[in-house]
Tab-separated table of C-alpha atoms in Angstrom:
chain	number	residue	atom	x	y	z
A	138	THR	CA	31.065	44.317	-30.878
A	139	ILE	CA	30.236	43.560	-34.425
A	140	SER	CA	28.017	46.035	-36.208
A	141	MET	CA	27.102	45.156	-39.764
A	142	ALA	CA	25.210	46.629	-42.695
A	143	VAL	CA	24.114	44.782	-45.813
A	144	ILE	CA	22.637	45.954	-49.090
A	145	ASP	CA	21.064	43.065	-50.989
A	146	LYS	CA	20.537	42.704	-54.729
A	147	MET	CA	17.084	44.229	-54.461
A	148	GLY	CA	18.585	47.357	-52.933
A	149	HIS	CA	17.113	46.580	-49.528
A	150	ILE	CA	19.274	47.569	-46.608
A	151	ALA	CA	19.566	46.111	-43.122
A	152	ALA	CA	21.853	46.719	-40.204
A	153	GLY	CA	22.532	44.901	-36.974
A	154	THR	CA	24.752	44.575	-33.968
A	155	SER	CA	25.824	41.835	-31.613
A	156	THR	CA	27.923	42.315	-28.509
A	157	ASN	CA	28.593	41.050	-25.015
A	158	GLY	CA	29.194	44.597	-23.826
A	159	ALA	CA	31.886	46.059	-21.620
A	160	THR	CA	34.075	43.892	-19.415
A	161	PHE	CA	33.490	44.252	-15.649
A	162	LYS	CA	30.385	46.342	-16.185
A	163	VAL	CA	27.995	46.919	-13.326
A	164	PRO	CA	25.458	44.053	-13.540
A	165	GLY	CA	22.410	45.210	-15.450
A	166	ARG	CA	24.315	47.699	-17.553
A	167	VAL	CA	23.300	47.894	-21.200
A	168	GLY	CA	25.340	49.840	-23.730
A	169	ASP	CA	24.541	51.115	-27.188
A	170	GLY	CA	24.356	47.646	-28.769
A	171	PRO	CA	20.578	47.184	-28.730
A	172	ILE	CA	19.730	50.847	-29.310
A	173	ALA	CA	18.561	51.663	-32.829
A	174	GLY	CA	20.356	54.735	-34.119
A	175	SER	CA	23.241	54.245	-31.750
A	176	SER	CA	25.056	51.031	-32.675
A	177	ALA	CA	23.393	50.698	-36.065
A	178	TYR	CA	20.763	52.244	-38.300
A	179	ALA	CA	19.442	51.607	-41.791
A	180	ASP	CA	17.100	53.245	-44.244
A	181	ASP	CA	16.621	51.969	-47.812
A	182	GLU	CA	16.262	55.527	-49.054
A	183	VAL	CA	19.618	56.643	-47.712
A	184	GLY	CA	22.042	53.974	-46.506
A	185	ALA	CA	23.248	52.551	-43.233
A	186	CYS	CA	25.705	52.953	-40.403
A	187	GLY	CA	27.427	50.813	-37.816
A	188	ALA	CA	29.250	51.891	-34.673
A	189	THR	CA	31.624	50.554	-32.045
A	190	GLY	CA	33.335	51.941	-28.983
A	191	ASP	CA	32.359	53.217	-25.561
A	192	GLY	CA	28.648	52.462	-25.617
A	193	ASP	CA	27.923	54.392	-22.448
A	194	ILE	CA	28.920	57.562	-24.253
A	195	MET	CA	27.852	56.752	-27.793
A	196	MET	CA	24.281	55.892	-26.858
A	197	ARG	CA	23.823	59.474	-25.652
A	198	PHE	CA	24.399	60.820	-29.172
A	199	LEU	CA	22.762	58.274	-31.499
A	200	PRO	CA	25.679	58.577	-33.911
A	201	CYS	CA	24.293	56.166	-36.504
A	202	TYR	CA	21.001	57.997	-36.702
A	203	GLN	CA	23.047	61.149	-37.156
A	204	VAL	CA	25.119	59.566	-39.938
A	205	VAL	CA	22.095	58.393	-41.900
A	206	GLU	CA	20.244	61.670	-41.486
A	207	SER	CA	23.337	63.614	-42.545
A	208	MET	CA	23.579	61.489	-45.691
A	209	ARG	CA	19.884	62.094	-46.303
A	210	ARG	CA	20.636	65.795	-46.248
A	211	GLY	CA	23.374	65.389	-48.828
A	212	MET	CA	26.592	64.554	-47.024
A	213	GLU	CA	28.941	61.964	-48.461
A	214	PRO	CA	29.549	58.943	-46.191
A	215	LYS	CA	33.006	60.168	-45.185
A	216	GLN	CA	31.738	63.575	-44.193
A	217	ALA	CA	28.715	62.135	-42.374
A	218	ALA	CA	30.842	59.686	-40.388
A	219	ALA	CA	33.356	62.353	-39.393
A	220	ASP	CA	30.595	64.748	-38.402
A	221	ALA	CA	28.889	62.203	-36.140
A	222	VAL	CA	32.124	61.359	-34.352
A	223	SER	CA	33.095	64.998	-33.954
A	224	ARG	CA	29.782	65.795	-32.287
A	225	ILE	CA	30.658	63.311	-29.531
A	226	ALA	CA	34.314	64.357	-29.305
A	227	ARG	CA	33.298	67.948	-28.775
A	228	LYS	CA	31.626	66.993	-25.490
A	229	TYR	CA	33.780	63.990	-24.591
A	230	PRO	CA	37.292	64.666	-25.923
A	231	ASP	CA	38.675	61.411	-24.530
A	232	PHE	CA	35.880	59.111	-25.653
A	233	VAL	CA	36.819	56.081	-27.715
A	234	GLY	CA	34.664	55.143	-30.663
A	235	ALA	CA	34.160	54.776	-34.386
A	236	VAL	CA	31.485	54.556	-37.050
A	237	PHE	CA	31.231	53.414	-40.652
A	238	ALA	CA	28.765	54.767	-43.189
A	239	ILE	CA	27.493	53.352	-46.464
A	240	ASN	CA	25.088	54.959	-48.909
A	241	THR	CA	22.720	53.414	-51.442
A	242	LYS	CA	25.409	53.634	-54.117
A	243	GLY	CA	27.663	51.379	-52.065
A	244	GLU	CA	30.066	54.183	-51.200
A	245	HIS	CA	31.517	53.671	-47.742
A	246	ALA	CA	33.759	55.414	-45.229
A	247	GLY	CA	34.722	55.355	-41.575
A	248	ALA	CA	35.663	57.786	-38.850
A	249	CYS	CA	37.109	57.226	-35.409
A	250	HIS	CA	38.314	58.967	-32.291
A	251	ASN	CA	41.178	58.034	-29.954
A	252	TRP	CA	41.846	54.679	-31.556
A	253	THR	CA	42.670	53.211	-34.926
A	254	PHE	CA	39.567	51.688	-36.434
A	255	GLN	CA	39.192	48.975	-39.013
A	256	TYR	CA	36.142	47.936	-40.971
A	257	SER	CA	35.574	45.129	-43.448
A	258	VAL	CA	33.885	45.317	-46.834
A	259	ARG	CA	32.852	42.740	-49.424
A	260	ASN	CA	31.218	43.543	-52.721
A	261	ALA	CA	31.075	42.018	-56.183
A	262	ASN	CA	34.187	43.861	-57.311
A	263	MET	CA	36.324	42.234	-54.637
A	264	ASP	CA	37.798	38.735	-54.659
A	265	ASP	CA	37.551	38.520	-50.900
A	266	VAL	CA	36.829	40.681	-47.873
A	267	GLU	CA	38.918	43.857	-47.782
A	268	VAL	CA	39.828	45.556	-44.530
A	269	PHE	CA	40.015	49.352	-44.418
A	270	THR	CA	41.983	51.137	-41.727
A	271	VAL	CA	40.937	54.542	-40.435
A	272	GLU	CA	43.296	56.645	-38.363
A	273	PRO	CA	41.896	59.055	-35.768
B	63	MET	CA	-11.954	73.497	-78.660
B	64	ALA	CA	-10.653	72.937	-75.165
B	65	PRO	CA	-6.949	73.611	-74.715
B	66	LYS	CA	-4.708	70.558	-74.226
B	67	LYS	CA	-3.507	69.989	-70.676
B	68	ARG	CA	0.247	70.397	-70.485
B	69	PRO	CA	2.449	69.048	-67.676
B	70	PRO	CA	3.831	71.832	-65.538
B	71	LEU	CA	7.242	73.050	-66.670
B	72	LEU	CA	8.813	72.283	-63.278
B	73	LEU	CA	7.705	68.661	-63.527
B	74	LEU	CA	9.256	68.353	-66.965
B	75	LEU	CA	12.505	69.757	-65.618
B	76	LEU	CA	12.611	67.465	-62.585
B	77	LEU	CA	11.608	64.260	-64.365
B	78	PRO	CA	15.047	63.513	-65.848
B	79	LEU	CA	16.641	64.091	-62.456
B	80	SER	CA	14.376	61.627	-60.667
B	81	LEU	CA	14.908	59.059	-63.414
B	82	LEU	CA	18.645	59.522	-63.078
B	83	SER	CA	18.444	58.880	-59.353
B	84	ILE	CA	16.482	55.668	-59.823
B	85	THR	CA	18.887	54.544	-62.532
B	86	VAL	CA	21.917	55.078	-60.315
B	87	ASP	CA	20.447	53.100	-57.434
B	88	ALA	CA	19.047	50.292	-59.534
B	89	ALA	CA	22.250	50.058	-61.542
B	90	LEU	CA	24.016	48.989	-58.384
B	91	GLY	CA	22.058	45.727	-58.350
B	92	GLN	CA	24.905	44.238	-56.403
B	93	ALA	CA	25.166	43.225	-52.821
B	94	VAL	CA	27.497	44.939	-50.349
B	95	VAL	CA	28.479	43.912	-46.835
B	96	VAL	CA	30.229	46.195	-44.355
B	97	SER	CA	31.137	45.377	-40.777
B	98	THR	CA	33.115	46.877	-37.952
B	99	TRP	CA	36.636	45.544	-37.378
B	100	ALA	CA	38.558	42.967	-39.355
B	101	PHE	CA	35.993	40.271	-38.736
B	102	ARG	CA	36.609	38.610	-42.092
B	103	GLU	CA	34.758	35.359	-41.412
B	104	ALA	CA	31.644	37.176	-40.290
B	105	THR	CA	31.734	39.395	-43.348
B	106	ARG	CA	32.260	36.364	-45.577
B	107	ALA	CA	29.295	34.611	-43.950
B	108	ALA	CA	27.047	37.574	-44.661
B	109	TRP	CA	28.383	37.783	-48.206
B	110	ARG	CA	27.748	34.103	-48.868
B	111	ALA	CA	24.187	34.555	-47.646
B	112	VAL	CA	23.373	37.638	-49.667
B	113	ASP	CA	25.323	36.881	-52.834
B	114	GLY	CA	25.453	33.153	-53.363
B	115	GLY	CA	22.460	32.248	-51.271
B	116	GLY	CA	20.286	35.117	-52.416
B	117	SER	CA	19.226	35.899	-48.868
B	118	SER	CA	17.642	39.187	-47.910
B	119	ALA	CA	19.706	41.946	-46.340
B	120	VAL	CA	18.157	41.129	-42.959
B	121	ASP	CA	18.998	37.435	-43.195
B	122	ALA	CA	22.542	38.262	-44.298
B	123	VAL	CA	23.082	40.476	-41.261
B	124	VAL	CA	21.835	37.643	-39.058
B	125	ALA	CA	24.186	35.200	-40.808
B	126	GLY	CA	27.156	37.533	-40.391
B	127	CYS	CA	26.559	38.396	-36.768
B	128	SER	CA	25.783	34.759	-35.931
B	129	ALA	CA	29.148	33.758	-37.371
B	130	CYS	CA	30.835	36.282	-35.099
B	131	GLU	CA	28.894	34.970	-32.093
B	132	GLU	CA	30.040	31.432	-32.853
B	133	LEU	CA	33.636	32.557	-33.375
B	134	ARG	CA	33.478	34.848	-30.329
B	135	CYS	CA	35.138	37.608	-32.359
B	136	ASP	CA	37.833	39.274	-30.247
B	137	GLY	CA	35.973	38.058	-27.151
B	138	THR	CA	33.625	41.023	-27.595
B	139	VAL	CA	30.839	39.120	-29.383
B	140	GLY	CA	28.817	36.139	-28.285
B	141	PRO	CA	29.127	33.919	-25.222
B	142	GLY	CA	32.276	33.451	-23.192
B	143	GLY	CA	33.481	37.052	-23.048
B	144	SER	CA	33.167	40.374	-21.236
B	145	PRO	CA	32.172	39.154	-17.757
B	146	ASP	CA	30.381	41.670	-15.564
B	147	GLU	CA	31.256	42.376	-11.916
B	148	ASN	CA	29.666	39.065	-10.977
B	149	GLY	CA	31.515	37.142	-13.678
B	150	GLU	CA	28.428	36.680	-15.841
B	151	THR	CA	28.279	37.144	-19.622
B	152	THR	CA	25.115	38.656	-21.082
B	153	LEU	CA	24.319	39.514	-24.675
B	154	ASP	CA	22.946	42.586	-26.457
B	155	ALA	CA	21.824	42.500	-30.085
B	156	LEU	CA	19.858	44.520	-32.606
B	157	ILE	CA	18.500	43.999	-36.092
B	158	MET	CA	16.967	46.744	-38.231
B	159	ASP	CA	15.149	46.387	-41.528
B	160	GLY	CA	15.772	49.527	-43.553
B	161	THR	CA	12.816	48.792	-45.817
B	162	THR	CA	10.116	48.617	-43.160
B	163	MET	CA	12.028	50.416	-40.374
B	164	GLU	CA	11.162	47.467	-38.124
B	165	VAL	CA	13.592	46.798	-35.283
B	166	GLY	CA	14.083	43.877	-32.935
B	167	ALA	CA	16.524	43.884	-30.053
B	168	VAL	CA	17.501	42.100	-26.877
B	169	ALA	CA	19.521	43.566	-24.022
B	170	GLY	CA	21.255	42.006	-21.072
B	171	MET	CA	20.006	38.617	-22.242
B	172	ARG	CA	21.088	35.730	-20.035
B	173	TYR	CA	21.468	32.000	-20.720
B	174	VAL	CA	20.917	32.183	-24.506
B	175	LYS	CA	23.936	32.277	-26.805
B	176	ASP	CA	22.229	33.372	-30.020
B	177	GLY	CA	21.915	37.134	-29.603
B	178	ILE	CA	21.173	38.266	-33.138
B	179	LYS	CA	18.729	35.420	-33.754
B	180	ALA	CA	16.866	36.401	-30.595
B	181	ALA	CA	16.726	39.991	-31.832
B	182	LYS	CA	15.237	38.836	-35.124
B	183	LEU	CA	12.623	36.793	-33.261
B	184	VAL	CA	11.610	39.970	-31.428
B	185	MET	CA	11.273	41.761	-34.760
B	186	ASP	CA	9.426	38.945	-36.505
B	187	TYR	CA	7.101	37.717	-33.763
B	188	THR	CA	6.279	40.699	-31.575
B	189	LYS	CA	5.063	44.230	-32.069
B	190	HIS	CA	7.742	45.387	-29.630
B	191	THR	CA	11.249	46.648	-30.253
B	192	LEU	CA	13.368	45.659	-27.264
B	193	LEU	CA	13.186	42.866	-24.689
B	194	VAL	CA	15.580	42.754	-21.749
B	195	GLY	CA	17.142	40.427	-19.212
B	196	GLU	CA	15.732	37.099	-18.185
B	197	LYS	CA	12.395	37.811	-19.847
B	198	ALA	CA	14.223	38.182	-23.140
B	199	SER	CA	15.850	34.805	-22.491
B	200	LEU	CA	12.487	33.178	-21.765
B	201	PHE	CA	11.035	34.665	-24.945
B	202	ALA	CA	13.941	33.468	-27.060
B	203	ILE	CA	13.765	29.950	-25.650
B	204	SER	CA	9.992	29.849	-26.029
B	205	MET	CA	10.425	30.765	-29.694
B	206	GLY	CA	12.813	27.902	-30.291
B	207	LEU	CA	16.353	29.014	-29.517
B	208	PRO	CA	18.462	26.634	-27.450
B	209	GLY	CA	18.867	27.342	-23.743
B	210	PRO	CA	19.167	27.908	-20.913
B	211	THR	CA	22.926	27.572	-21.120
B	212	ASN	CA	25.879	28.961	-19.194
B	213	LEU	CA	27.378	31.834	-21.200
B	214	SER	CA	30.649	31.855	-19.269
B	215	SER	CA	33.841	30.284	-20.588
B	216	PRO	CA	37.087	29.255	-18.876
B	217	GLU	CA	38.635	32.405	-20.380
B	218	SER	CA	35.950	34.739	-19.041
B	219	ILE	CA	36.107	33.157	-15.592
B	220	GLU	CA	39.902	33.438	-15.543
B	221	LYS	CA	39.698	37.080	-16.590
B	222	TRP	CA	37.163	37.728	-13.836
B	223	ASN	CA	39.288	35.963	-11.208
B	224	ASN	CA	42.336	38.027	-12.205
B	225	TRP	CA	40.246	41.181	-11.946
B	226	LYS	CA	39.090	40.293	-8.451
B	227	GLU	CA	42.676	39.569	-7.402
B	228	ASN	CA	43.498	43.072	-8.660
B	229	ASN	CA	40.970	44.610	-6.234
B	230	CYS	CA	38.339	44.781	-8.981
B	231	GLN	CA	40.291	47.407	-10.940
B	232	PRO	CA	39.437	49.026	-13.247
B	233	ASN	CA	35.721	49.331	-12.705
B	234	PHE	CA	32.842	51.550	-13.757
B	235	ARG	CA	31.897	52.881	-10.331
B	236	LYS	CA	32.134	56.576	-9.519
B	237	ASN	CA	31.321	58.744	-6.529
B	238	VAL	CA	31.254	55.715	-4.267
B	239	ILE	CA	32.984	54.667	-1.085
B	240	ASN	CA	35.287	51.672	-1.697
B	241	GLY	CA	35.568	52.424	-5.414
B	242	ASN	CA	39.183	51.253	-5.378
B	243	SER	CA	38.226	47.870	-3.963
B	244	CYS	CA	35.651	45.160	-4.595
B	245	GLY	CA	33.064	46.880	-2.449
B	246	PRO	CA	30.490	46.822	-1.097
B	247	TYR	CA	29.938	50.208	-2.678
B	248	HIS	CA	27.990	53.060	-1.112
B	249	PRO	CA	27.267	56.544	-2.430
B	250	GLU	CA	29.584	59.285	-1.245
B	251	PHE	CA	28.053	62.411	0.263
B	252	GLU	CA	25.938	64.096	-2.373
B	253	ASN	CA	27.780	67.423	-2.267
B	254	SER	CA	31.107	65.769	-3.016
B	255	CYS	CA	30.007	64.176	-6.255
B	256	ASP	CA	32.556	64.409	-9.048
B	257	HIS	CA	30.678	64.538	-12.288
B	258	GLY	CA	33.934	64.518	-14.198
B	259	GLU	CA	33.196	67.823	-15.828
B	260	GLU	CA	35.688	70.424	-16.937
B	261	ARG	CA	34.524	73.805	-18.076
B	262	GLY	CA	36.757	75.394	-20.679
B	263	SER	CA	35.740	78.250	-22.971
B	264	ASN	CA	32.075	77.676	-23.780
B	265	ILE	CA	32.262	73.919	-24.022
B	266	LEU	CA	31.398	71.477	-21.290
B	267	ARG	CA	33.949	68.681	-21.562
B	268	VAL	CA	33.069	65.512	-19.731
B	269	LYS	CA	35.341	62.612	-18.884
B	270	SER	CA	34.463	59.250	-20.352
B	271	ASN	CA	35.649	55.680	-19.835
B	272	SER	CA	38.779	56.035	-21.957
B	273	ASP	CA	40.918	54.384	-19.278
B	274	VAL	CA	38.795	51.234	-19.448
B	275	ILE	CA	37.617	50.951	-23.044
B	276	GLY	CA	39.999	49.394	-25.563
B	277	ARG	CA	40.396	47.040	-28.496
B	278	HIS	CA	39.164	44.036	-26.504
B	279	ASN	CA	36.772	45.826	-24.191
B	280	HIS	CA	34.138	47.801	-26.022
B	281	ASP	CA	30.599	47.858	-27.302
């Protein structure tokens, strides 16, 4: 899965996801990819979020909606990402997943559970894409 | 002489704060792209669109995700990966505009390789949010995307064949007869259902798919 968020020069924010889902899924199964608030979410007033992992579990918690709403209520991206993941881990200790969060100031962070997560960032201060690694 | 109207004190106190907030946001004035995983080419594609090309945030997300679909990032994006039990690849995609809160999405889309572009067509040309399955494919094709096309690849077919030779293990079935084989699957007796739950202290802990999900098999 790729989940992506972009802030453009006007300050407008968008998020999106594209995936071919889980391998050997039961035919007809749909994961969190096309669910707003689960795989991705964006709000110009707050920021955006992207997610990846076990979509069958993650879509039950809408982690990206949680991330954005937590940032709206004052959390920093790092805190919001960690909080969203921990809410899932509390019920599903062995779930595998991760999220990234970005606010309107361009501050970003990631959080993950049961795997090492990487996310990519490009902004005007970088010469090229930089990859950030997040340990569980 | 009528007294002059004065702005409320609270308003005077809050005004500098609100101006500060606007200043901070507007001062950014710079584009940012973030994506899951080390999908550098996809991130670069989005960056080129939003920075050099001056595209909108929505169009940049489409450019970035489209690049990943073409590159088949990790085999988890686009056609040619993640076969289902029948060996078929289907696509899920979502686009969300954080300005208007509009969303377009497709799920379980067959025969069309452009997932994120199909999602944007749903957002731009319908009042709906999510189209699924073959009807999503028909919509996407009717709106100009190429198809129908076979989304399988030699790699996905080989992976599927190996899985079948391994008695269709691992799989996502539970509480079924023949779960350790390729089926046919039937429900076990209702009272023997294992919901995978463990009760410890006050927390209900439920098993997930951690034995199946990994770096190259995930949403």
